[in-house]
CSV table of C-alpha atoms and ligand atoms in Angstrom, one decimal:
chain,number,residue,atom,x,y,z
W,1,UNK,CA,1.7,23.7,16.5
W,2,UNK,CA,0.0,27.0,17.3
W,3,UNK,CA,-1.3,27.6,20.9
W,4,UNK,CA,-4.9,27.2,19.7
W,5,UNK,CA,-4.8,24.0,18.1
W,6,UNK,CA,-2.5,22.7,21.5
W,7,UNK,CA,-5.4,23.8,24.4
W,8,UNK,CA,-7.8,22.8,21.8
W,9,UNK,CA,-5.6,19.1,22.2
W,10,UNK,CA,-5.4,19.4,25.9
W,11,UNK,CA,-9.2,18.4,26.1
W,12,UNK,CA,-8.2,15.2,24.4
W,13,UNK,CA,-10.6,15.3,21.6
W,14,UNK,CA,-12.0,11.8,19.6
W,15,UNK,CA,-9.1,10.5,17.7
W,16,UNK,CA,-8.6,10.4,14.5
W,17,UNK,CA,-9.0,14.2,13.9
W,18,UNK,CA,-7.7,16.6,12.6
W,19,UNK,CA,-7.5,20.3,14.2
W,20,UNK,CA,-7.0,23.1,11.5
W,21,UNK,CA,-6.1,26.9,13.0
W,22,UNK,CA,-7.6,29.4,10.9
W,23,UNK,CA,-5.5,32.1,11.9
W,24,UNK,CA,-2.8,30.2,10.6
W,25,UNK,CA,-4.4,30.2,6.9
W,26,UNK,CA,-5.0,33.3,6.9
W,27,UNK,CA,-1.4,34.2,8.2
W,28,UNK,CA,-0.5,32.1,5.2
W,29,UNK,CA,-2.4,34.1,2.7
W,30,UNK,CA,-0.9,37.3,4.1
W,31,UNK,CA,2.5,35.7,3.4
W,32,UNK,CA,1.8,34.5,0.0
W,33,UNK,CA,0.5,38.0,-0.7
W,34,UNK,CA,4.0,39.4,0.6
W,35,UNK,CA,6.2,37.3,-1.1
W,36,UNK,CA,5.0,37.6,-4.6
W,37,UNK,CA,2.7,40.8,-4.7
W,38,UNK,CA,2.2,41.2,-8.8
W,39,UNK,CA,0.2,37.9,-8.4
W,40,UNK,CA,-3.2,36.8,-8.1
W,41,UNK,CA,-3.7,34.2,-5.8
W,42,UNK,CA,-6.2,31.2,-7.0
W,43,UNK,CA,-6.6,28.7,-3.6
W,44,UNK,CA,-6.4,25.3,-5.2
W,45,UNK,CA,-9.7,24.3,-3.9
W,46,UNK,CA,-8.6,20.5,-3.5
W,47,UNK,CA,-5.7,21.0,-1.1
W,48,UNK,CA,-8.5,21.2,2.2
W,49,UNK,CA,-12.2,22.6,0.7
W,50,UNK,CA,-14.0,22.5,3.9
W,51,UNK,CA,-16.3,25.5,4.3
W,52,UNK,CA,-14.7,27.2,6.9
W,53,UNK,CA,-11.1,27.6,4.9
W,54,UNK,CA,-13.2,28.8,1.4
W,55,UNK,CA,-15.1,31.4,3.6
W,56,UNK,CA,-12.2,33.0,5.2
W,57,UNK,CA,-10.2,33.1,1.8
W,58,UNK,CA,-13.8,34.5,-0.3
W,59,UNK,CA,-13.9,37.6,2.4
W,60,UNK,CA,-10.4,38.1,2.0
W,61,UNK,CA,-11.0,38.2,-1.6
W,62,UNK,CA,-8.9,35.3,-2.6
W,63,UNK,CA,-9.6,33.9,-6.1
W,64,UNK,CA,-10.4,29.9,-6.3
W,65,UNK,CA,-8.6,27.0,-8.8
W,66,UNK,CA,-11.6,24.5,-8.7
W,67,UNK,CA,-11.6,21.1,-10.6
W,68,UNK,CA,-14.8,20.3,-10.6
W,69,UNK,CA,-18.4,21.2,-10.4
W,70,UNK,CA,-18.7,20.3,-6.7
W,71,UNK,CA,-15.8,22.8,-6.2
W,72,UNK,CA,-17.0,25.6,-7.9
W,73,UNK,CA,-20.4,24.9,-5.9
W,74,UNK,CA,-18.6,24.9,-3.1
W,75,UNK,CA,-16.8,28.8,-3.7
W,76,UNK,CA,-20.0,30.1,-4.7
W,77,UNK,CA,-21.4,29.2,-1.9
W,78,UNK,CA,-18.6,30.7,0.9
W,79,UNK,CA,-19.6,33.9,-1.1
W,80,UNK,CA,-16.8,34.2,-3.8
W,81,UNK,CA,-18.1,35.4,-7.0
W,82,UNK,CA,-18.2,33.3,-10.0
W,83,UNK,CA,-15.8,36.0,-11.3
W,84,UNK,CA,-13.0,34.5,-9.4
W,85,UNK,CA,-13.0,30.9,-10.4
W,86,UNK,CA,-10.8,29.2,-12.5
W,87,UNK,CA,-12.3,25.9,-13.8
W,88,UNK,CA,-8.6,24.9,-13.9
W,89,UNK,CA,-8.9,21.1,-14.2
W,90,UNK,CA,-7.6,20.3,-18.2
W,91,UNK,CA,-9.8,16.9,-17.9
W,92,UNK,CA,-13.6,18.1,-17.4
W,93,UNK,CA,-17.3,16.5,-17.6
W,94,UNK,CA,-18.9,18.6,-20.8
W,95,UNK,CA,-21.8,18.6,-18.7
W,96,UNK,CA,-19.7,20.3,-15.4
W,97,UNK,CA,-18.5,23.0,-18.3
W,98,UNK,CA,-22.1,23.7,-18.8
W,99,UNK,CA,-22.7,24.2,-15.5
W,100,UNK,CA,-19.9,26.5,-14.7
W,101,UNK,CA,-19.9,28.3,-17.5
W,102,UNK,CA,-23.5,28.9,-16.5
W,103,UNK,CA,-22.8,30.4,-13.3
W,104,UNK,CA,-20.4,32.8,-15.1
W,105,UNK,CA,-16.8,30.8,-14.5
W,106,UNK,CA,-14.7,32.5,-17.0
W,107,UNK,CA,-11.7,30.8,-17.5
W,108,UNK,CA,-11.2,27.5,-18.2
W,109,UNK,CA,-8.0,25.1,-18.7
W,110,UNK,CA,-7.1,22.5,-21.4
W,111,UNK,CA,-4.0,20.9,-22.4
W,112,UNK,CA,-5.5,18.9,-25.5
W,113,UNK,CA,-7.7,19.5,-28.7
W,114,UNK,CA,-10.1,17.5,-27.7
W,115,UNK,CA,-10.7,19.6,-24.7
W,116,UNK,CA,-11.0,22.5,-26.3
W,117,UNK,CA,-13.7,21.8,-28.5
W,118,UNK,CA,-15.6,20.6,-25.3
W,119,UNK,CA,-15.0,23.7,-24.3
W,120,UNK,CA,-16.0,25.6,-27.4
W,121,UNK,CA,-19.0,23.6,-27.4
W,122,UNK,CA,-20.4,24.3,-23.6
W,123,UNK,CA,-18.8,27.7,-23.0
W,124,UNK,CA,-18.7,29.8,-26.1
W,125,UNK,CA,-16.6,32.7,-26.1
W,126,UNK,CA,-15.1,31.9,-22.7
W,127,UNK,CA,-11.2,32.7,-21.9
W,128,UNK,CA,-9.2,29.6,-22.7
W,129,UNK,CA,-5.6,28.8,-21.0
W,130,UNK,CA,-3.5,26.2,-22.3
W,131,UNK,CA,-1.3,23.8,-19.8
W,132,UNK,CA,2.5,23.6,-21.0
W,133,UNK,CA,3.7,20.2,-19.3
W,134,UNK,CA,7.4,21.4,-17.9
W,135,UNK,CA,9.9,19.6,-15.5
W,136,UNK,CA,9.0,18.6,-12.0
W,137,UNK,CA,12.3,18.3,-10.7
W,138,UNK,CA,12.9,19.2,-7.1
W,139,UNK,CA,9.2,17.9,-6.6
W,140,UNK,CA,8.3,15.6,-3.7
W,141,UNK,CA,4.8,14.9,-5.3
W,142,UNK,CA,5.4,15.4,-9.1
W,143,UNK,CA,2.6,15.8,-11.5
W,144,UNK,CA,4.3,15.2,-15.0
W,145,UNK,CA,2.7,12.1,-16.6
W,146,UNK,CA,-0.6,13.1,-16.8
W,147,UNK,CA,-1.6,17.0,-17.3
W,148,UNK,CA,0.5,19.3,-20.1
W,149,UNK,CA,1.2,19.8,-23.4
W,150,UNK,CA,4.3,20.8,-25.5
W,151,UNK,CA,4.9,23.8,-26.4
W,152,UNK,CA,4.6,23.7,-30.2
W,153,UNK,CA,1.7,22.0,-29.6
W,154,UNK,CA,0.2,25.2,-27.2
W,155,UNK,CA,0.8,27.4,-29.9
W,156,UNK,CA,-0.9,25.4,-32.5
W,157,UNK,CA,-3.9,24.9,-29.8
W,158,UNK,CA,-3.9,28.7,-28.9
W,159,UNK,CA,-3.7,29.7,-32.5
W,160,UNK,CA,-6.8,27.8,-33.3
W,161,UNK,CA,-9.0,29.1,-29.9
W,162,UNK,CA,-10.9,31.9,-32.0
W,163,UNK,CA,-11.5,29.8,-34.8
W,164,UNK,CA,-13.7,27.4,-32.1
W,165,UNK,CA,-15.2,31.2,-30.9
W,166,UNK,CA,-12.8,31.1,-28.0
W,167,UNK,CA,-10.8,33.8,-26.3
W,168,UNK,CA,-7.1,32.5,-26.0
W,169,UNK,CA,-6.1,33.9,-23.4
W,170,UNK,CA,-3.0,32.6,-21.5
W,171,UNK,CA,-1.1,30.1,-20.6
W,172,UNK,CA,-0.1,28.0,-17.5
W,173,UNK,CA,2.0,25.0,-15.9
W,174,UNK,CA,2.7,23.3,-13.0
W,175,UNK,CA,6.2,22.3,-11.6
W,176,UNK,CA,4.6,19.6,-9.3
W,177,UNK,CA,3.3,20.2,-5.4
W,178,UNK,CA,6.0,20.2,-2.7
W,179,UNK,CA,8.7,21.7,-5.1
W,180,UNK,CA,11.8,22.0,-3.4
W,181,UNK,CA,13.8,24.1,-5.6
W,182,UNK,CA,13.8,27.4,-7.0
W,183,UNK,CA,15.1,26.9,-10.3
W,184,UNK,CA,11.4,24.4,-11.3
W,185,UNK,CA,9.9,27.7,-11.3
W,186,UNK,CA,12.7,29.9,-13.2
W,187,UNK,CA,13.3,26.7,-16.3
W,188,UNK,CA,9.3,27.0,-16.2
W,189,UNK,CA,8.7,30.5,-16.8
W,190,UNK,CA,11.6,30.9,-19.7
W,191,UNK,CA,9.9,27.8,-21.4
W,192,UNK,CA,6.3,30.0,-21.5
W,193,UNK,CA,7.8,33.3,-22.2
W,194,UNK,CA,9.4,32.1,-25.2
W,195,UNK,CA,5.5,31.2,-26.4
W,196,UNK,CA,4.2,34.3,-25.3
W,197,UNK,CA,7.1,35.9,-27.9
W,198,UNK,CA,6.4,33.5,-30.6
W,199,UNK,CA,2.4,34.2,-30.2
W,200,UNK,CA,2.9,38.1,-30.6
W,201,UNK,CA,5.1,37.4,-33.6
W,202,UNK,CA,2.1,35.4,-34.7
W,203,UNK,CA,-0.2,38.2,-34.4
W,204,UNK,CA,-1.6,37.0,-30.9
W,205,UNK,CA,-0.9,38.6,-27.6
W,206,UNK,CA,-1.6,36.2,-24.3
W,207,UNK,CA,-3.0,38.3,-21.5
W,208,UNK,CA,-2.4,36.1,-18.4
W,209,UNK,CA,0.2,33.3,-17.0
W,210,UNK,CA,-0.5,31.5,-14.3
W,211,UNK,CA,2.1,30.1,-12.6
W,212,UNK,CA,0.1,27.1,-11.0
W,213,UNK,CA,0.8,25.5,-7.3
W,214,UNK,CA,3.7,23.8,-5.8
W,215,UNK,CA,4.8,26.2,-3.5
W,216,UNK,CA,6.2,24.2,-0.1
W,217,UNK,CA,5.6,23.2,3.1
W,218,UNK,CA,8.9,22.9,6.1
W,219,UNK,CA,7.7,18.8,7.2
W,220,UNK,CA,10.9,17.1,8.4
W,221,UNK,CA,13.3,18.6,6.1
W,222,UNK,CA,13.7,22.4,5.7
W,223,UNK,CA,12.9,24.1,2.4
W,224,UNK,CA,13.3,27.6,0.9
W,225,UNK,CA,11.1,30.1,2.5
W,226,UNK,CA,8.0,31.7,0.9
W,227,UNK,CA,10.3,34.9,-0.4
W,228,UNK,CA,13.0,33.0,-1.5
W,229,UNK,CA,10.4,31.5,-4.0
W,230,UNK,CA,8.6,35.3,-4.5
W,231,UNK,CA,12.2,36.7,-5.1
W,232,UNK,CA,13.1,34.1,-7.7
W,233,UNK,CA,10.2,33.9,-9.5
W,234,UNK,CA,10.2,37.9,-9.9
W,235,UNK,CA,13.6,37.9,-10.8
W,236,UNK,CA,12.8,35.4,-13.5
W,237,UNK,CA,9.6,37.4,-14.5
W,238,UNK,CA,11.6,40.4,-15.3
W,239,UNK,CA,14.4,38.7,-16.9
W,240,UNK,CA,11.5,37.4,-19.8
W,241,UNK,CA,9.3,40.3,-19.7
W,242,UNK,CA,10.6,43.3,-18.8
W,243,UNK,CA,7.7,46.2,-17.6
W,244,UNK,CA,5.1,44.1,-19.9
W,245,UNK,CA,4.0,41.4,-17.3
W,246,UNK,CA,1.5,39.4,-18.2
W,247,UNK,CA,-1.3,39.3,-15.4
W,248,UNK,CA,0.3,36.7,-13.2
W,249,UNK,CA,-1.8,34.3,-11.6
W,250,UNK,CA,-0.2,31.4,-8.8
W,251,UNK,CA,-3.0,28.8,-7.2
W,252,UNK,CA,-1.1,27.4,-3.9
W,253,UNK,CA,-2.5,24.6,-2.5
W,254,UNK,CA,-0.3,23.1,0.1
W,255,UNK,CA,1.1,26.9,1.3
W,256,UNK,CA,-2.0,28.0,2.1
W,257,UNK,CA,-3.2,25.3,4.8
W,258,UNK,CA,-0.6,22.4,5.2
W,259,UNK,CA,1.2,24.3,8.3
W,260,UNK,CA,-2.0,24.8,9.6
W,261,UNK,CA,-3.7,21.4,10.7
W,262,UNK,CA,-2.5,18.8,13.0
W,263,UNK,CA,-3.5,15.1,13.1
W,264,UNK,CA,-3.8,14.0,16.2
W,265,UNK,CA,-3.9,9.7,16.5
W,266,UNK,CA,-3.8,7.2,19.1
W,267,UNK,CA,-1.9,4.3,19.2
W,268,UNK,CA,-2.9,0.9,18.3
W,269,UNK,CA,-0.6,-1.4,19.0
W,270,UNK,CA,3.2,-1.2,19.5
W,271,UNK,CA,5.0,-4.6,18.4
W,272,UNK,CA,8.1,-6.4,17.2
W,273,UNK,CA,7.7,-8.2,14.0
W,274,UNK,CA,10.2,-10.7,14.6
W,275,UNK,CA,11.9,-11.1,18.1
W,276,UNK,CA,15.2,-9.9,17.2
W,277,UNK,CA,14.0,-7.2,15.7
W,278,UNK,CA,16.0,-3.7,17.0
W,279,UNK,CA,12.6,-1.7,15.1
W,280,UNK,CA,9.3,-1.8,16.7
W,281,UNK,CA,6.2,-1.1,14.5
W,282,UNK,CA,3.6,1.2,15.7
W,283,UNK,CA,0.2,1.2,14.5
W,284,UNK,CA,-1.6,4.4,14.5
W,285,UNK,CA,-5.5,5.1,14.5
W,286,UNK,CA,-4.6,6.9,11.2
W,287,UNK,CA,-3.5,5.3,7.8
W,288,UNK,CA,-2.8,5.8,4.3
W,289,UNK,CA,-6.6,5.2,4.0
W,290,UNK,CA,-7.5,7.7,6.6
W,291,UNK,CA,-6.1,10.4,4.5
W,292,UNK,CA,-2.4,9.9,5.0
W,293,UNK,CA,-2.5,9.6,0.9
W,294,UNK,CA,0.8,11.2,0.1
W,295,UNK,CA,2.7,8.6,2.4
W,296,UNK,CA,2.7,6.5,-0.8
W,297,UNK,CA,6.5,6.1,-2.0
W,298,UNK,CA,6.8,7.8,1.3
W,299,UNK,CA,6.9,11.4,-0.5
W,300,UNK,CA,5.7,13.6,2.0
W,301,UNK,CA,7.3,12.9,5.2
W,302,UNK,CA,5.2,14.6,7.8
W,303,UNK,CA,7.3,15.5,10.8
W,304,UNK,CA,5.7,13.2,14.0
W,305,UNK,CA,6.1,13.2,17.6
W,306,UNK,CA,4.9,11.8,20.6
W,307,UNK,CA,5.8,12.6,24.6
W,308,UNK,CA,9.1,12.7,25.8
W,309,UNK,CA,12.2,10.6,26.7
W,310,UNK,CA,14.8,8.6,24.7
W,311,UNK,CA,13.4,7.2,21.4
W,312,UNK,CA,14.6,4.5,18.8
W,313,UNK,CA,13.5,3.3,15.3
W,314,UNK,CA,9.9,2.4,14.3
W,315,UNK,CA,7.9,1.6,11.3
W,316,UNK,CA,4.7,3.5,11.2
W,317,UNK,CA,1.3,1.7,9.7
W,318,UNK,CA,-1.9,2.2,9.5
W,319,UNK,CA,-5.3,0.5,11.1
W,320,UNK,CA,-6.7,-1.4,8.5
W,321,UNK,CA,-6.3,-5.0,6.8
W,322,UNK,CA,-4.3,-3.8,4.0
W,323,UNK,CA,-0.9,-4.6,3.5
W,324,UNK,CA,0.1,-1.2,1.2
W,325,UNK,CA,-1.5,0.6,4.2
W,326,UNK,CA,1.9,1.6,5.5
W,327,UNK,CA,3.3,5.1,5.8
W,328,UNK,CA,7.1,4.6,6.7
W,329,UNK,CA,9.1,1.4,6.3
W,330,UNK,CA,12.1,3.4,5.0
W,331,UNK,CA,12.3,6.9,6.1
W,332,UNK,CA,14.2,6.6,9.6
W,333,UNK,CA,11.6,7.5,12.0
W,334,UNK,CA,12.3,7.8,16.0
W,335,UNK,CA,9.6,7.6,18.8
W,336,UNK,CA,9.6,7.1,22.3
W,337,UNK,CA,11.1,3.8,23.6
W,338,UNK,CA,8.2,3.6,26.1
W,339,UNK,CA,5.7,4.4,23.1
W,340,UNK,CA,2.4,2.3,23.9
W,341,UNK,CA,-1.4,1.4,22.8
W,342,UNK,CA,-3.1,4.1,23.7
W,343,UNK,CA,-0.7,6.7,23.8
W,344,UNK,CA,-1.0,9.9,21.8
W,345,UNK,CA,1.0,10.7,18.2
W,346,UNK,CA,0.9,14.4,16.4
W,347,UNK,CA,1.1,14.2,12.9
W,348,UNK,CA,2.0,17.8,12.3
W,349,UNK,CA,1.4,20.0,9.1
W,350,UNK,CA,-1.5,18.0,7.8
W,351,UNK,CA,-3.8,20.9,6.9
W,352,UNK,CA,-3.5,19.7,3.2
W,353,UNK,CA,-4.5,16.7,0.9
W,354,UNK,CA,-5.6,14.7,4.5
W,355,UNK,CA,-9.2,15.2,5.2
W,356,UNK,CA,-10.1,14.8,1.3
W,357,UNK,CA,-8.2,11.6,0.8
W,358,UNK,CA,-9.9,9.8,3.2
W,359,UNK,CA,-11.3,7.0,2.4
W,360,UNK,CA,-15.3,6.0,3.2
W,361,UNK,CA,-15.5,3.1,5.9
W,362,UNK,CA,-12.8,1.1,4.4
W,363,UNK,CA,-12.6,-2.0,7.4
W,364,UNK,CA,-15.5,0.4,9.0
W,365,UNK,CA,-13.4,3.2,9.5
W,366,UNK,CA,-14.8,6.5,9.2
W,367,UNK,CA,-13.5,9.5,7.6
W,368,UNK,CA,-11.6,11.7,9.4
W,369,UNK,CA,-13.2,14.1,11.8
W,370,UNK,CA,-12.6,17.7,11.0
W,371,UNK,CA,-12.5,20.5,14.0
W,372,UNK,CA,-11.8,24.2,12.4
W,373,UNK,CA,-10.2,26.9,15.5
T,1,PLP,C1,-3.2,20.6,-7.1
T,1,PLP,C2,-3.1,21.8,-8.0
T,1,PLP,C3,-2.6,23.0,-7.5
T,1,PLP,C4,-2.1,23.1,-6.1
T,1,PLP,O1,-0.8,22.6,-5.9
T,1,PLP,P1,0.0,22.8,-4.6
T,1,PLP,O2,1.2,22.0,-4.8
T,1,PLP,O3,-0.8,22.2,-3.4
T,1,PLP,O4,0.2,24.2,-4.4
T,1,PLP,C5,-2.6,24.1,-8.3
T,1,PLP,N1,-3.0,24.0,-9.6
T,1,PLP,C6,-3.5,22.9,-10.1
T,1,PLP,C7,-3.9,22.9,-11.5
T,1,PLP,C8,-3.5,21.7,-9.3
T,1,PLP,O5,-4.0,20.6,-9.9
């Protein structure tokens, strides 16, 4: 927790809330910049787009992975240029292409024929870059199922671009959010390269790659720093394309805000299920439903604390009358012994994929408040 989001705590604000330090995002986009310099940086927009994050990152002159037409809307308006989107959802409203491709969006995703005629149809002539599903091994929040194509099928997609009066222009992937390990990336980028070859023996020559998001956040259990990742991932570059790099694009999500917001919550209630049980449950003022989304499976273990003093084992729920609305039955979580209602829990590292996923006045709850330092 930085010291501006703690004296910003001190005063005991409304709970839930969550308290998001600036400084600490742009810190983060300094970092990112560091660790992998030959790369453009594209914030994923839906990792946290309030206002004050897209404005910092537009001055800064940080490019902008939007998904939809309310996105792009919104990094228009904090000032970045319509230049410096990517539309980079493969699943899009034909009349949100339209739109964007209106303001001047240039680039544009797909992952399917079908797509790409949408495309063609709404933004003629726009650059076109083609998903390539890969492994998400490693990933604490994997993305496989639904987004990606193969790779004989990218080429046949990208061959047939400037037949629709499209510019086909590179290719992407991504090796699902929270990825762990190093080697997602590396098995990734020798999957595309060997397209990139097989295009230019084919008589066309991709301008860009873009690496896509994933990059991690430390929660309870320690991960590969920020160069680690940068050092690989160059390393691997090289090894496929020598002095010819592509332009290389990377849209972190998480990276960029999750160290950088707390959730603070109050207790509920503090109770035994059964008498002989050795685990209490504690309910939190916070749920699954009040943005804790990526609890589910219990795949993003945030780390959580609460005063001082000797703790043992708890199960950690949420508010409402639903029974999926826990976040840890499984994952061995310790607080305080003397723990009670009212008391107050940090849930630390929440900048990302929390304030979006709350939910509207489910049981009359309202979405989470939002304080930006
Ligand atoms: C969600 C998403 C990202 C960001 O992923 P992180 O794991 O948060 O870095 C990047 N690109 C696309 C296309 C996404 O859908």
């Amino acid at each position: 927790m930085t010291p501006k989001i703690a004296s910003f705590l001190d005063a005991s604000p409304a709970t839930p809330c969550l308290v998001v330090d600036l400084d600490r995002v742009d810190a983060n986009y300094e970092a990112l910049r560091a660790a992998l310099p030959a790369a453009k940086i594209y914030y994923a927009v839906k990792a946290n787009p309030a206002p004050q994050i897209l404005t910092l990152l537009a001055a800064k002159g940080a490019c902008f992975d939007a998904a939809s037409l309310p996105e792009i809307e919104a990094c228009l308006k904090a000032g970045a240029p319509a230049s410096a989107i990517s539309f980079g959802n493969t699943v899009k409203k034909a009349t949100a292409i339209a739109a964007a491709y209106k303001y001047g969006v240039p680039l544009y995703a797909f992952d399917s024929i079908e797509e790409l005629e949408k495309i063609a149809h709404r933004a003629p002539g726009a650059k076109v870059y083609c998903r390539i599903a890969v492994a998400n091994e490693g990933a604490d929040w994997p993305l496989t199922k639904k987004f990606g194509t193969t790779v004989e099928r990218a080429r046949e997609l990208m061959l047939a671009a400037p037949g629709l009066g499209l510019v086909p222009h590179g290719l992407s992937f991504h090796v699902g959010s929270q990825q762990t390990a190093t080697p997602a990336y590396e098995l990734a980028i020798a999957k595309v390269a060997m397209l990139f070859t097989d295009l230019k023996a084919s008589g066309l020559e991709l301008k860009m790659l873009n690496l896509g998001g994933g990059l991690p956040v430390n929660y309870r259990e320690d991960v590969p720093g920020l160069e680690i990742f940068g050092d690989a991932i160059m390393d691997t570059l090289i090894a496929h394309f020598g002095n010819d790099l592509p332009e290389i694009l990377i849209e972190p999500g998480r990276a960029v805000v999750g160290n950088a917001g707390v959730v603070a919550s109050e207790v509920v209630l503090v109770c035994r299920r059964m008498a002989a049980d050795e685990r209490r449950w504690v309910y939190l003022d916070i749920g699954r439903f009040g943005g804790l989304a990526e609890t589910e499976g219990e795949a993003i273990r945030y780390r959580i604390t609460a005063g001082n003093g000797a703790t043992g084992p708890v199960a950690l729920a949420g508010p409402s009358c639903d029974g999926v609305d826990i976040m840890y039955e499984k994952t061995p979580y310790q607080l305080p012994l003397d723990l009670q209602a009212g008391d107050r829990v940090l849930i630390h590292d929440t900048g990302a994929y929390v304030t979006t996923y709350a939910s509207r006045n489910f049981n009359g709850f309202a979405p989470l408040e939002e304080h930006y330092l």
